PDB file of N, CA and C in Angstrom:
ATOM      1  N   UNK A   1     -27.899 -33.378 119.723  1.00  0.00           N
ATOM      2  CA  UNK A   1     -26.896 -34.404 119.504  1.00  0.00           C
ATOM      3  C   UNK A   1     -25.743 -34.200 120.478  1.00  0.00           C
ATOM      4  N   UNK A   2     -25.306 -35.245 121.136  1.00  0.00           N
ATOM      5  CA  UNK A   2     -24.258 -35.171 122.144  1.00  0.00           C
ATOM      6  C   UNK A   2     -22.906 -34.813 121.552  1.00  0.00           C
ATOM      7  N   UNK A   3     -22.709 -35.019 120.259  1.00  0.00           N
ATOM      8  CA  UNK A   3     -21.414 -34.774 119.635  1.00  0.00           C
ATOM      9  C   UNK A   3     -21.381 -33.483 118.828  1.00  0.00           C
ATOM     10  N   UNK A   4     -22.268 -32.521 119.132  1.00  0.00           N
ATOM     11  CA  UNK A   4     -22.325 -31.274 118.372  1.00  0.00           C
ATOM     12  C   UNK A   4     -20.990 -30.544 118.338  1.00  0.00           C
ATOM     13  N   UNK A   5     -20.287 -30.447 119.470  1.00  0.00           N
ATOM     14  CA  UNK A   5     -19.015 -29.726 119.478  1.00  0.00           C
ATOM     15  C   UNK A   5     -17.974 -30.443 118.626  1.00  0.00           C
ATOM     16  N   UNK A   6     -18.042 -31.761 118.554  1.00  0.00           N
ATOM     17  CA  UNK A   6     -17.108 -32.501 117.700  1.00  0.00           C
ATOM     18  C   UNK A   6     -17.422 -32.280 116.229  1.00  0.00           C
ATOM     19  N   UNK A   7     -18.691 -32.085 115.910  1.00  0.00           N
ATOM     20  CA  UNK A   7     -19.081 -31.791 114.535  1.00  0.00           C
ATOM     21  C   UNK A   7     -18.666 -30.367 114.170  1.00  0.00           C
ATOM     22  N   UNK A   8     -18.939 -29.397 115.046  1.00  0.00           N
ATOM     23  CA  UNK A   8     -18.540 -28.002 114.797  1.00  0.00           C
ATOM     24  C   UNK A   8     -17.031 -27.875 114.655  1.00  0.00           C
ATOM     25  N   UNK A   9     -16.273 -28.655 115.417  1.00  0.00           N
ATOM     26  CA  UNK A   9     -14.813 -28.616 115.353  1.00  0.00           C
ATOM     27  C   UNK A   9     -14.241 -29.445 114.222  1.00  0.00           C
ATOM     28  N   UNK A  10     -15.104 -30.008 113.385  1.00  0.00           N
ATOM     29  CA  UNK A  10     -14.705 -30.824 112.224  1.00  0.00           C
ATOM     30  C   UNK A  10     -13.979 -32.106 112.614  1.00  0.00           C
ATOM     31  N   UNK A  11     -14.151 -32.556 113.860  1.00  0.00           N
ATOM     32  CA  UNK A  11     -13.593 -33.849 114.263  1.00  0.00           C
ATOM     33  C   UNK A  11     -14.447 -34.948 113.641  1.00  0.00           C
ATOM     34  N   UNK A  12     -15.774 -34.848 113.854  1.00  0.00           N
ATOM     35  CA  UNK A  12     -16.676 -35.789 113.172  1.00  0.00           C
ATOM     36  C   UNK A  12     -16.791 -35.304 111.736  1.00  0.00           C
ATOM     37  N   UNK A  13     -16.463 -36.168 110.843  1.00  0.00           N
ATOM     38  CA  UNK A  13     -16.445 -35.822 109.427  1.00  0.00           C
ATOM     39  C   UNK A  13     -15.034 -35.817 108.872  1.00  0.00           C
ATOM     40  N   UNK A  14     -14.081 -35.205 109.605  1.00  0.00           N
ATOM     41  CA  UNK A  14     -12.686 -35.194 109.166  1.00  0.00           C
ATOM     42  C   UNK A  14     -11.895 -36.349 109.775  1.00  0.00           C
ATOM     43  N   UNK A  15     -12.041 -36.552 111.084  1.00  0.00           N
ATOM     44  CA  UNK A  15     -11.252 -37.560 111.806  1.00  0.00           C
ATOM     45  C   UNK A  15     -12.083 -38.799 112.095  1.00  0.00           C
ATOM     46  N   UNK A  16     -13.301 -38.606 112.559  1.00  0.00           N
ATOM     47  CA  UNK A  16     -14.184 -39.713 112.947  1.00  0.00           C
ATOM     48  C   UNK A  16     -15.446 -39.724 112.112  1.00  0.00           C
ATOM     49  N   UNK A  17     -15.981 -40.908 111.910  1.00  0.00           N
ATOM     50  CA  UNK A  17     -17.319 -41.042 111.357  1.00  0.00           C
ATOM     51  C   UNK A  17     -18.307 -40.770 112.492  1.00  0.00           C
ATOM     52  N   UNK A  18     -19.547 -40.387 112.178  1.00  0.00           N
ATOM     53  CA  UNK A  18     -20.538 -40.209 113.242  1.00  0.00           C
ATOM     54  C   UNK A  18     -20.654 -41.482 114.096  1.00  0.00           C
ATOM     55  N   UNK A  19     -20.876 -41.299 115.397  1.00  0.00           N
ATOM     56  CA  UNK A  19     -20.924 -42.449 116.296  1.00  0.00           C
ATOM     57  C   UNK A  19     -21.890 -42.184 117.435  1.00  0.00           C
ATOM     58  N   UNK A  20     -22.257 -43.262 118.108  1.00  0.00           N
ATOM     59  CA  UNK A  20     -23.038 -43.201 119.335  1.00  0.00           C
ATOM     60  C   UNK A  20     -22.186 -43.820 120.431  1.00  0.00           C
ATOM     61  N   UNK A  21     -21.997 -43.102 121.527  1.00  0.00           N
ATOM     62  CA  UNK A  21     -21.199 -43.617 122.640  1.00  0.00           C
ATOM     63  C   UNK A  21     -21.850 -44.866 123.209  1.00  0.00           C
ATOM     64  N   UNK A  22     -21.027 -45.871 123.532  1.00  0.00           N
ATOM     65  CA  UNK A  22     -21.562 -47.110 124.091  1.00  0.00           C
ATOM     66  C   UNK A  22     -21.190 -47.297 125.557  1.00  0.00           C
ATOM     67  N   UNK A  23     -20.148 -46.617 126.023  1.00  0.00           N
ATOM     68  CA  UNK A  23     -19.759 -46.651 127.431  1.00  0.00           C
ATOM     69  C   UNK A  23     -19.297 -45.252 127.832  1.00  0.00           C
ATOM     70  N   UNK A  24     -19.396 -44.916 129.116  1.00  0.00           N
ATOM     71  CA  UNK A  24     -18.902 -43.610 129.544  1.00  0.00           C
ATOM     72  C   UNK A  24     -17.380 -43.534 129.444  1.00  0.00           C
ATOM     73  N   UNK A  25     -16.878 -42.365 129.139  1.00  0.00           N
ATOM     74  CA  UNK A  25     -15.443 -42.115 129.036  1.00  0.00           C
ATOM     75  C   UNK A  25     -15.159 -40.803 129.752  1.00  0.00           C
ATOM     76  N   UNK A  26     -14.202 -40.807 130.678  1.00  0.00           N
ATOM     77  CA  UNK A  26     -13.822 -39.603 131.396  1.00  0.00           C
ATOM     78  C   UNK A  26     -12.350 -39.340 131.134  1.00  0.00           C
ATOM     79  N   UNK A  27     -12.042 -38.130 130.702  1.00  0.00           N
ATOM     80  CA  UNK A  27     -10.661 -37.705 130.464  1.00  0.00           C
ATOM     81  C   UNK A  27     -10.380 -36.570 131.439  1.00  0.00           C
ATOM     82  N   UNK A  28      -9.237 -36.653 132.145  1.00  0.00           N
ATOM     83  CA  UNK A  28      -8.892 -35.624 133.126  1.00  0.00           C
ATOM     84  C   UNK A  28      -7.440 -35.193 132.963  1.00  0.00           C
ATOM     85  N   UNK A  29      -7.240 -33.888 132.986  1.00  0.00           N
ATOM     86  CA  UNK A  29      -5.905 -33.306 133.063  1.00  0.00           C
ATOM     87  C   UNK A  29      -5.791 -32.649 134.422  1.00  0.00           C
ATOM     88  N   UNK A  30      -4.770 -33.034 135.163  1.00  0.00           N
ATOM     89  CA  UNK A  30      -4.535 -32.471 136.489  1.00  0.00           C
ATOM     90  C   UNK A  30      -5.770 -32.596 137.376  1.00  0.00           C
ATOM     91  N   UNK A  31      -6.468 -33.732 137.256  1.00  0.00           N
ATOM     92  CA  UNK A  31      -7.626 -34.001 138.087  1.00  0.00           C
ATOM     93  C   UNK A  31      -8.909 -33.295 137.669  1.00  0.00           C
ATOM     94  N   UNK A  32      -8.862 -32.507 136.593  1.00  0.00           N
ATOM     95  CA  UNK A  32     -10.042 -31.781 136.121  1.00  0.00           C
ATOM     96  C   UNK A  32     -10.614 -32.460 134.889  1.00  0.00           C
ATOM     97  N   UNK A  33     -11.925 -32.752 134.887  1.00  0.00           N
ATOM     98  CA  UNK A  33     -12.525 -33.427 133.735  1.00  0.00           C
ATOM     99  C   UNK A  33     -12.525 -32.552 132.494  1.00  0.00           C
ATOM    100  N   UNK A  34     -12.406 -33.209 131.350  1.00  0.00           N
ATOM    101  CA  UNK A  34     -12.426 -32.546 130.049  1.00  0.00           C
ATOM    102  C   UNK A  34     -13.785 -32.815 129.410  1.00  0.00           C
ATOM    103  N   UNK A  35     -14.352 -31.793 128.774  1.00  0.00           N
ATOM    104  CA  UNK A  35     -15.633 -31.920 128.100  1.00  0.00           C
ATOM    105  C   UNK A  35     -15.479 -31.548 126.634  1.00  0.00           C
ATOM    106  N   UNK A  36     -16.358 -32.070 125.780  1.00  0.00           N
ATOM    107  CA  UNK A  36     -16.332 -31.752 124.351  1.00  0.00           C
ATOM    108  C   UNK A  36     -16.279 -30.246 124.150  1.00  0.00           C
ATOM    109  N   UNK A  37     -15.433 -29.826 123.237  1.00  0.00           N
ATOM    110  CA  UNK A  37     -15.361 -28.421 122.874  1.00  0.00           C
ATOM    111  C   UNK A  37     -14.381 -27.601 123.682  1.00  0.00           C
ATOM    112  N   UNK A  38     -13.794 -28.160 124.744  1.00  0.00           N
ATOM    113  CA  UNK A  38     -12.826 -27.412 125.535  1.00  0.00           C
ATOM    114  C   UNK A  38     -11.537 -27.254 124.738  1.00  0.00           C
ATOM    115  N   UNK A  39     -10.886 -26.114 124.916  1.00  0.00           N
ATOM    116  CA  UNK A  39      -9.602 -25.863 124.277  1.00  0.00           C
ATOM    117  C   UNK A  39      -8.547 -25.684 125.358  1.00  0.00           C
ATOM    118  N   UNK A  40      -7.328 -26.145 125.060  1.00  0.00           N
ATOM    119  CA  UNK A  40      -6.233 -26.088 126.024  1.00  0.00           C
ATOM    120  C   UNK A  40      -4.981 -25.541 125.354  1.00  0.00           C
ATOM    121  N   UNK A  41      -4.157 -24.878 126.119  1.00  0.00           N
ATOM    122  CA  UNK A  41      -2.828 -24.499 125.655  1.00  0.00           C
ATOM    123  C   UNK A  41      -1.954 -25.751 125.680  1.00  0.00           C
ATOM    124  N   UNK A  42      -0.932 -25.777 124.846  1.00  0.00           N
ATOM    125  CA  UNK A  42      -0.046 -26.941 124.781  1.00  0.00           C
ATOM    126  C   UNK A  42       0.562 -27.259 126.146  1.00  0.00           C
ATOM    127  N   UNK A  43       0.910 -26.241 126.910  1.00  0.00           N
ATOM    128  CA  UNK A  43       1.520 -26.470 128.222  1.00  0.00           C
ATOM    129  C   UNK A  43       0.563 -27.173 129.187  1.00  0.00           C
ATOM    130  N   UNK A  44      -0.724 -26.987 129.007  1.00  0.00           N
ATOM    131  CA  UNK A  44      -1.712 -27.612 129.896  1.00  0.00           C
ATOM    132  C   UNK A  44      -1.899 -29.090 129.606  1.00  0.00           C
ATOM    133  N   UNK A  45      -1.514 -29.527 128.424  1.00  0.00           N
ATOM    134  CA  UNK A  45      -1.728 -30.924 128.038  1.00  0.00           C
ATOM    135  C   UNK A  45      -0.421 -31.630 127.690  1.00  0.00           C
ATOM    136  N   UNK A  46       0.678 -31.141 128.248  1.00  0.00           N
ATOM    137  CA  UNK A  46       1.980 -31.735 127.932  1.00  0.00           C
ATOM    138  C   UNK A  46       2.177 -33.105 128.585  1.00  0.00           C
ATOM    139  N   UNK A  47       1.377 -33.413 129.594  1.00  0.00           N
ATOM    140  CA  UNK A  47       1.427 -34.713 130.264  1.00  0.00           C
ATOM    141  C   UNK A  47       0.191 -35.504 129.849  1.00  0.00           C
ATOM    142  N   UNK A  48       0.354 -36.807 129.641  1.00  0.00           N
ATOM    143  CA  UNK A  48      -0.765 -37.664 129.255  1.00  0.00           C
ATOM    144  C   UNK A  48      -1.888 -37.563 130.285  1.00  0.00           C
ATOM    145  N   UNK A  49      -3.138 -37.472 129.843  1.00  0.00           N
ATOM    146  CA  UNK A  49      -4.247 -37.376 130.790  1.00  0.00           C
ATOM    147  C   UNK A  49      -4.557 -38.721 131.439  1.00  0.00           C
ATOM    148  N   UNK A  50      -5.337 -38.672 132.502  1.00  0.00           N
ATOM    149  CA  UNK A  50      -5.900 -39.897 133.076  1.00  0.00           C
ATOM    150  C   UNK A  50      -7.207 -40.136 132.342  1.00  0.00           C
ATOM    151  N   UNK A  51      -7.400 -41.363 131.875  1.00  0.00           N
ATOM    152  CA  UNK A  51      -8.590 -41.712 131.113  1.00  0.00           C
ATOM    153  C   UNK A  51      -9.260 -42.892 131.784  1.00  0.00           C
ATOM    154  N   UNK A  52     -10.540 -42.737 132.125  1.00  0.00           N
ATOM    155  CA  UNK A  52     -11.314 -43.815 132.738  1.00  0.00           C
ATOM    156  C   UNK A  52     -12.388 -44.256 131.763  1.00  0.00           C
ATOM    157  N   UNK A  53     -12.496 -45.567 131.578  1.00  0.00           N
ATOM    158  CA  UNK A  53     -13.456 -46.140 130.639  1.00  0.00           C
ATOM    159  C   UNK A  53     -14.497 -46.921 131.418  1.00  0.00           C
ATOM    160  N   UNK A  54     -15.752 -46.667 131.101  1.00  0.00           N
ATOM    161  CA  UNK A  54     -16.849 -47.350 131.784  1.00  0.00           C
ATOM    162  C   UNK A  54     -17.082 -48.737 131.222  1.00  0.00           C
ATOM    163  N   UNK A  55     -18.245 -49.239 131.450  1.00  0.00           N
ATOM    164  CA  UNK A  55     -18.592 -50.599 131.038  1.00  0.00           C
ATOM    165  C   UNK A  55     -18.551 -51.519 132.224  1.00  0.00           C
ATOM    166  N   UNK A  56     -19.039 -52.732 132.030  1.00  0.00           N
ATOM    167  CA  UNK A  56     -19.081 -53.662 133.153  1.00  0.00           C
ATOM    168  C   UNK A  56     -18.652 -55.066 132.778  1.00  0.00           C
ATOM    169  N   UNK A  57     -18.081 -55.239 131.612  1.00  0.00           N
ATOM    170  CA  UNK A  57     -17.663 -56.562 131.153  1.00  0.00           C
ATOM    171  C   UNK A  57     -16.157 -56.553 130.899  1.00  0.00           C
ATOM    172  N   UNK A  58     -15.402 -57.152 131.814  1.00  0.00           N
ATOM    173  CA  UNK A  58     -13.942 -57.171 131.688  1.00  0.00           C
ATOM    174  C   UNK A  58     -13.467 -57.946 130.466  1.00  0.00           C
ATOM    175  N   UNK A  59     -14.354 -58.700 129.822  1.00  0.00           N
ATOM    176  CA  UNK A  59     -13.974 -59.436 128.614  1.00  0.00           C
ATOM    177  C   UNK A  59     -13.930 -58.525 127.393  1.00  0.00           C
ATOM    178  N   UNK A  60     -14.475 -57.319 127.536  1.00  0.00           N
ATOM    179  CA  UNK A  60     -14.476 -56.349 126.442  1.00  0.00           C
ATOM    180  C   UNK A  60     -13.265 -55.439 126.615  1.00  0.00           C
ATOM    181  N   UNK A  61     -12.512 -55.240 125.532  1.00  0.00           N
ATOM    182  CA  UNK A  61     -11.334 -54.377 125.586  1.00  0.00           C
ATOM    183  C   UNK A  61     -11.494 -53.234 124.595  1.00  0.00           C
ATOM    184  N   UNK A  62     -10.900 -52.108 124.928  1.00  0.00           N
ATOM    185  CA  UNK A  62     -10.985 -50.907 124.108  1.00  0.00           C
ATOM    186  C   UNK A  62      -9.593 -50.443 123.719  1.00  0.00           C
ATOM    187  N   UNK A  63      -9.545 -49.627 122.682  1.00  0.00           N
ATOM    188  CA  UNK A  63      -8.310 -48.955 122.280  1.00  0.00           C
ATOM    189  C   UNK A  63      -8.546 -47.457 122.390  1.00  0.00           C
ATOM    190  N   UNK A  64      -7.522 -46.744 122.785  1.00  0.00           N
ATOM    191  CA  UNK A  64      -7.596 -45.304 122.964  1.00  0.00           C
ATOM    192  C   UNK A  64      -6.487 -44.668 122.142  1.00  0.00           C
ATOM    193  N   UNK A  65      -6.845 -43.711 121.292  1.00  0.00           N
ATOM    194  CA  UNK A  65      -5.885 -43.070 120.406  1.00  0.00           C
ATOM    195  C   UNK A  65      -5.964 -41.568 120.619  1.00  0.00           C
ATOM    196  N   UNK A  66      -4.821 -40.939 120.841  1.00  0.00           N
ATOM    197  CA  UNK A  66      -4.756 -39.483 120.995  1.00  0.00           C
ATOM    198  C   UNK A  66      -4.123 -38.917 119.742  1.00  0.00           C
ATOM    199  N   UNK A  67      -4.938 -38.214 118.944  1.00  0.00           N
ATOM    200  CA  UNK A  67      -4.442 -37.582 117.728  1.00  0.00           C
ATOM    201  C   UNK A  67      -4.706 -36.083 117.797  1.00  0.00           C
ATOM    202  N   UNK A  68      -3.932 -35.343 117.049  1.00  0.00           N
ATOM    203  CA  UNK A  68      -4.132 -33.908 116.892  1.00  0.00           C
ATOM    204  C   UNK A  68      -4.671 -33.696 115.488  1.00  0.00           C
ATOM    205  N   UNK A  69      -5.938 -33.304 115.342  1.00  0.00           N
ATOM    206  CA  UNK A  69      -6.551 -33.236 114.012  1.00  0.00           C
ATOM    207  C   UNK A  69      -6.075 -32.083 113.155  1.00  0.00           C
ATOM    208  N   UNK A  70      -5.412 -31.086 113.745  1.00  0.00           N
ATOM    209  CA  UNK A  70      -4.977 -29.943 112.942  1.00  0.00           C
ATOM    210  C   UNK A  70      -3.564 -29.490 113.316  1.00  0.00           C
ATOM    211  N   UNK A  71      -2.687 -30.451 113.527  1.00  0.00           N
ATOM    212  CA  UNK A  71      -1.305 -30.153 113.908  1.00  0.00           C
ATOM    213  C   UNK A  71      -0.536 -29.581 112.723  1.00  0.00           C
ATOM    214  N   UNK A  72       0.406 -28.706 112.917  1.00  0.00           N
ATOM    215  CA  UNK A  72       0.841 -28.147 114.196  1.00  0.00           C
ATOM    216  C   UNK A  72      -0.079 -27.070 114.756  1.00  0.00           C
ATOM    217  N   UNK A  73      -0.951 -26.485 113.901  1.00  0.00           N
ATOM    218  CA  UNK A  73      -1.935 -25.525 114.398  1.00  0.00           C
ATOM    219  C   UNK A  73      -3.061 -25.409 113.371  1.00  0.00           C
ATOM    220  N   UNK A  74      -4.224 -24.887 113.790  1.00  0.00           N
ATOM    221  CA  UNK A  74      -5.374 -24.846 112.893  1.00  0.00           C
ATOM    222  C   UNK A  74      -5.150 -24.075 111.592  1.00  0.00           C
ATOM    223  N   UNK A  75      -4.292 -23.051 111.614  1.00  0.00           N
ATOM    224  CA  UNK A  75      -4.067 -22.280 110.390  1.00  0.00           C
ATOM    225  C   UNK A  75      -3.052 -22.940 109.463  1.00  0.00           C
ATOM    226  N   UNK A  76      -2.367 -23.967 109.940  1.00  0.00           N
ATOM    227  CA  UNK A  76      -1.365 -24.667 109.132  1.00  0.00           C
ATOM    228  C   UNK A  76      -1.400 -26.161 109.466  1.00  0.00           C
ATOM    229  N   UNK A  77      -2.492 -26.854 109.113  1.00  0.00           N
ATOM    230  CA  UNK A  77      -2.642 -28.260 109.523  1.00  0.00           C
ATOM    231  C   UNK A  77      -1.881 -29.242 108.625  1.00  0.00           C
ATOM    232  N   UNK A  78      -0.591 -29.040 108.476  1.00  0.00           N
ATOM    233  CA  UNK A  78       0.213 -29.882 107.575  1.00  0.00           C
ATOM    234  C   UNK A  78       0.447 -31.280 108.122  1.00  0.00           C
ATOM    235  N   UNK A  79       0.270 -31.483 109.417  1.00  0.00           N
ATOM    236  CA  UNK A  79       0.468 -32.806 110.031  1.00  0.00           C
ATOM    237  C   UNK A  79      -0.864 -33.370 110.511  1.00  0.00           C
ATOM    238  N   UNK A  80      -1.916 -33.173 109.725  1.00  0.00           N
ATOM    239  CA  UNK A  80      -3.259 -33.595 110.136  1.00  0.00           C
ATOM    240  C   UNK A  80      -3.278 -35.003 110.713  1.00  0.00           C
ATOM    241  N   UNK A  81      -4.050 -35.153 111.779  1.00  0.00           N
ATOM    242  CA  UNK A  81      -4.217 -36.421 112.476  1.00  0.00           C
ATOM    243  C   UNK A  81      -2.890 -36.974 112.979  1.00  0.00           C
ATOM    244  N   UNK A  82      -2.070 -36.110 113.547  1.00  0.00           N
ATOM    245  CA  UNK A  82      -0.797 -36.494 114.129  1.00  0.00           C
ATOM    246  C   UNK A  82      -1.033 -37.394 115.342  1.00  0.00           C
ATOM    247  N   UNK A  83      -0.420 -38.564 115.354  1.00  0.00           N
ATOM    248  CA  UNK A  83      -0.586 -39.522 116.451  1.00  0.00           C
ATOM    249  C   UNK A  83       0.354 -39.178 117.599  1.00  0.00           C
ATOM    250  N   UNK A  84      -0.234 -38.860 118.756  1.00  0.00           N
ATOM    251  CA  UNK A  84       0.562 -38.587 119.946  1.00  0.00           C
ATOM    252  C   UNK A  84       0.843 -39.879 120.709  1.00  0.00           C
ATOM    253  N   UNK A  85      -0.211 -40.671 120.951  1.00  0.00           N
ATOM    254  CA  UNK A  85      -0.029 -41.948 121.633  1.00  0.00           C
ATOM    255  C   UNK A  85      -1.252 -42.823 121.422  1.00  0.00           C
ATOM    256  N   UNK A  86      -1.048 -44.120 121.716  1.00  0.00           N
ATOM    257  CA  UNK A  86      -2.122 -45.091 121.554  1.00  0.00           C
ATOM    258  C   UNK A  86      -1.990 -46.147 122.648  1.00  0.00           C
ATOM    259  N   UNK A  87      -3.129 -46.551 123.208  1.00  0.00           N
ATOM    260  CA  UNK A  87      -3.167 -47.607 124.209  1.00  0.00           C
ATOM    261  C   UNK A  87      -4.205 -48.624 123.733  1.00  0.00           C
ATOM    262  N   UNK A  88      -3.840 -49.900 123.745  1.00  0.00           N
ATOM    263  CA  UNK A  88      -4.763 -50.949 123.311  1.00  0.00           C
ATOM    264  C   UNK A  88      -5.062 -51.907 124.458  1.00  0.00           C
ATOM    265  N   UNK A  89      -6.065 -52.743 124.262  1.00  0.00           N
ATOM    266  CA  UNK A  89      -6.437 -53.797 125.208  1.00  0.00           C
ATOM    267  C   UNK A  89      -6.757 -53.263 126.603  1.00  0.00           C
ATOM    268  N   UNK A  90      -7.524 -52.183 126.663  1.00  0.00           N
ATOM    269  CA  UNK A  90      -7.948 -51.614 127.945  1.00  0.00           C
ATOM    270  C   UNK A  90      -9.247 -52.297 128.351  1.00  0.00           C
ATOM    271  N   UNK A  91      -9.260 -53.042 129.460  1.00  0.00           N
ATOM    272  CA  UNK A  91     -10.494 -53.708 129.885  1.00  0.00           C
ATOM    273  C   UNK A  91     -11.565 -52.697 130.285  1.00  0.00           C
ATOM    274  N   UNK A  92     -12.809 -53.025 130.012  1.00  0.00           N
ATOM    275  CA  UNK A  92     -13.923 -52.174 130.428  1.00  0.00           C
ATOM    276  C   UNK A  92     -13.869 -51.962 131.930  1.00  0.00           C
ATOM    277  N   UNK A  93     -14.373 -50.828 132.369  1.00  0.00           N
ATOM    278  CA  UNK A  93     -14.479 -50.476 133.782  1.00  0.00           C
ATOM    279  C   UNK A  93     -13.116 -50.288 134.445  1.00  0.00           C
ATOM    280  N   UNK A  94     -12.113 -49.869 133.659  1.00  0.00           N
ATOM    281  CA  UNK A  94     -10.784 -49.581 134.214  1.00  0.00           C
ATOM    282  C   UNK A  94     -10.304 -48.250 133.648  1.00  0.00           C
ATOM    283  N   UNK A  95      -9.012 -48.009 133.754  1.00  0.00           N
ATOM    284  CA  UNK A  95      -8.452 -46.824 133.126  1.00  0.00           C
ATOM    285  C   UNK A  95      -7.328 -47.231 132.195  1.00  0.00           C
ATOM    286  N   UNK A  96      -6.757 -46.238 131.509  1.00  0.00           N
ATOM    287  CA  UNK A  96      -5.775 -46.534 130.475  1.00  0.00           C
ATOM    288  C   UNK A  96      -4.492 -47.171 131.009  1.00  0.00           C
ATOM    289  N   UNK A  97      -4.245 -47.129 132.324  1.00  0.00           N
ATOM    290  CA  UNK A  97      -3.039 -47.751 132.864  1.00  0.00           C
ATOM    291  C   UNK A  97      -3.094 -49.271 132.775  1.00  0.00           C
ATOM    292  N   UNK A  98      -4.295 -49.841 132.554  1.00  0.00           N
ATOM    293  CA  UNK A  98      -4.437 -51.286 132.440  1.00  0.00           C
ATOM    294  C   UNK A  98      -4.210 -51.787 131.020  1.00  0.00           C
ATOM    295  N   UNK A  99      -4.091 -50.880 130.074  1.00  0.00           N
ATOM    296  CA  UNK A  99      -3.881 -51.267 128.678  1.00  0.00           C
ATOM    297  C   UNK A  99      -2.415 -51.375 128.339  1.00  0.00           C
ATOM    298  N   UNK A 100      -2.172 -51.678 127.075  1.00  0.00           N
ATOM    299  CA  UNK A 100      -0.804 -51.796 126.570  1.00  0.00           C
ATOM    300  C   UNK A 100      -0.451 -50.527 125.822  1.00  0.00           C
ATOM    301  N   UNK A 101       0.505 -49.775 126.381  1.00  0.00           N
ATOM    302  CA  UNK A 101       0.913 -48.506 125.787  1.00  0.00           C
ATOM    303  C   UNK A 101       1.761 -48.806 124.560  1.00  0.00           C
ATOM    304  N   UNK A 102       1.299 -48.366 123.397  1.00  0.00           N
ATOM    305  CA  UNK A 102       1.937 -48.723 122.141  1.00  0.00           C
ATOM    306  C   UNK A 102       2.890 -47.650 121.636  1.00  0.00           C
ATOM    307  N   UNK A 103       2.448 -46.415 121.565  1.00  0.00           N
ATOM    308  CA  UNK A 103       3.254 -45.350 120.985  1.00  0.00           C
ATOM    309  C   UNK A 103       3.295 -44.157 121.910  1.00  0.00           C
ATOM    310  N   UNK A 104       4.370 -43.419 121.838  1.00  0.00           N
ATOM    311  CA  UNK A 104       4.458 -42.150 122.531  1.00  0.00           C
ATOM    312  C   UNK A 104       5.250 -41.210 121.645  1.00  0.00           C
ATOM    313  N   UNK A 105       4.615 -40.132 121.248  1.00  0.00           N
ATOM    314  CA  UNK A 105       5.249 -39.181 120.355  1.00  0.00           C
ATOM    315  C   UNK A 105       5.142 -37.797 120.971  1.00  0.00           C
ATOM    316  N   UNK A 106       5.985 -36.905 120.524  1.00  0.00           N
ATOM    317  CA  UNK A 106       5.927 -35.518 120.937  1.00  0.00           C
ATOM    318  C   UNK A 106       5.873 -34.666 119.690  1.00  0.00           C
ATOM    319  N   UNK A 107       5.010 -33.684 119.693  1.00  0.00           N
ATOM    320  CA  UNK A 107       4.885 -32.769 118.572  1.00  0.00           C
ATOM    321  C   UNK A 107       5.561 -31.469 118.940  1.00  0.00           C
ATOM    322  N   UNK A 108       6.464 -31.022 118.129  1.00  0.00           N
ATOM    323  CA  UNK A 108       7.144 -29.752 118.341  1.00  0.00           C
ATOM    324  C   UNK A 108       6.961 -28.876 117.117  1.00  0.00           C
ATOM    325  N   UNK A 109       6.568 -27.629 117.329  1.00  0.00           N
ATOM    326  CA  UNK A 109       6.459 -26.703 116.209  1.00  0.00           C
ATOM    327  C   UNK A 109       7.843 -26.205 115.842  1.00  0.00           C
ATOM    328  N   UNK A 110       8.066 -26.018 114.558  1.00  0.00           N
ATOM    329  CA  UNK A 110       9.346 -25.477 114.109  1.00  0.00           C
ATOM    330  C   UNK A 110       9.168 -24.098 113.514  1.00  0.00           C
TER     331      UNK A 110
END
């Protein structure tokens, strides 16, 4: 199953229902692609990533949501599914800069 790391990390089941990808999605931080199961320090992801969405029909639009499933940290997930940002109306075969940026939040540990 392509989503095994998401299942092991409790993303599928806690945050998402099981799914089958319908278009390619590429997420990059500092020009480096991100793959399922990768872990990052907060400093490495302090800037919004570049996100490219596949597909070939500009009439189809997507929404992209960045949540933290165990905020502020895995041992104390009191802010589960914390919304960092959301972009809507992203046309297929483009990147997130073509969508409408809706929210921008910052998570700070206290």
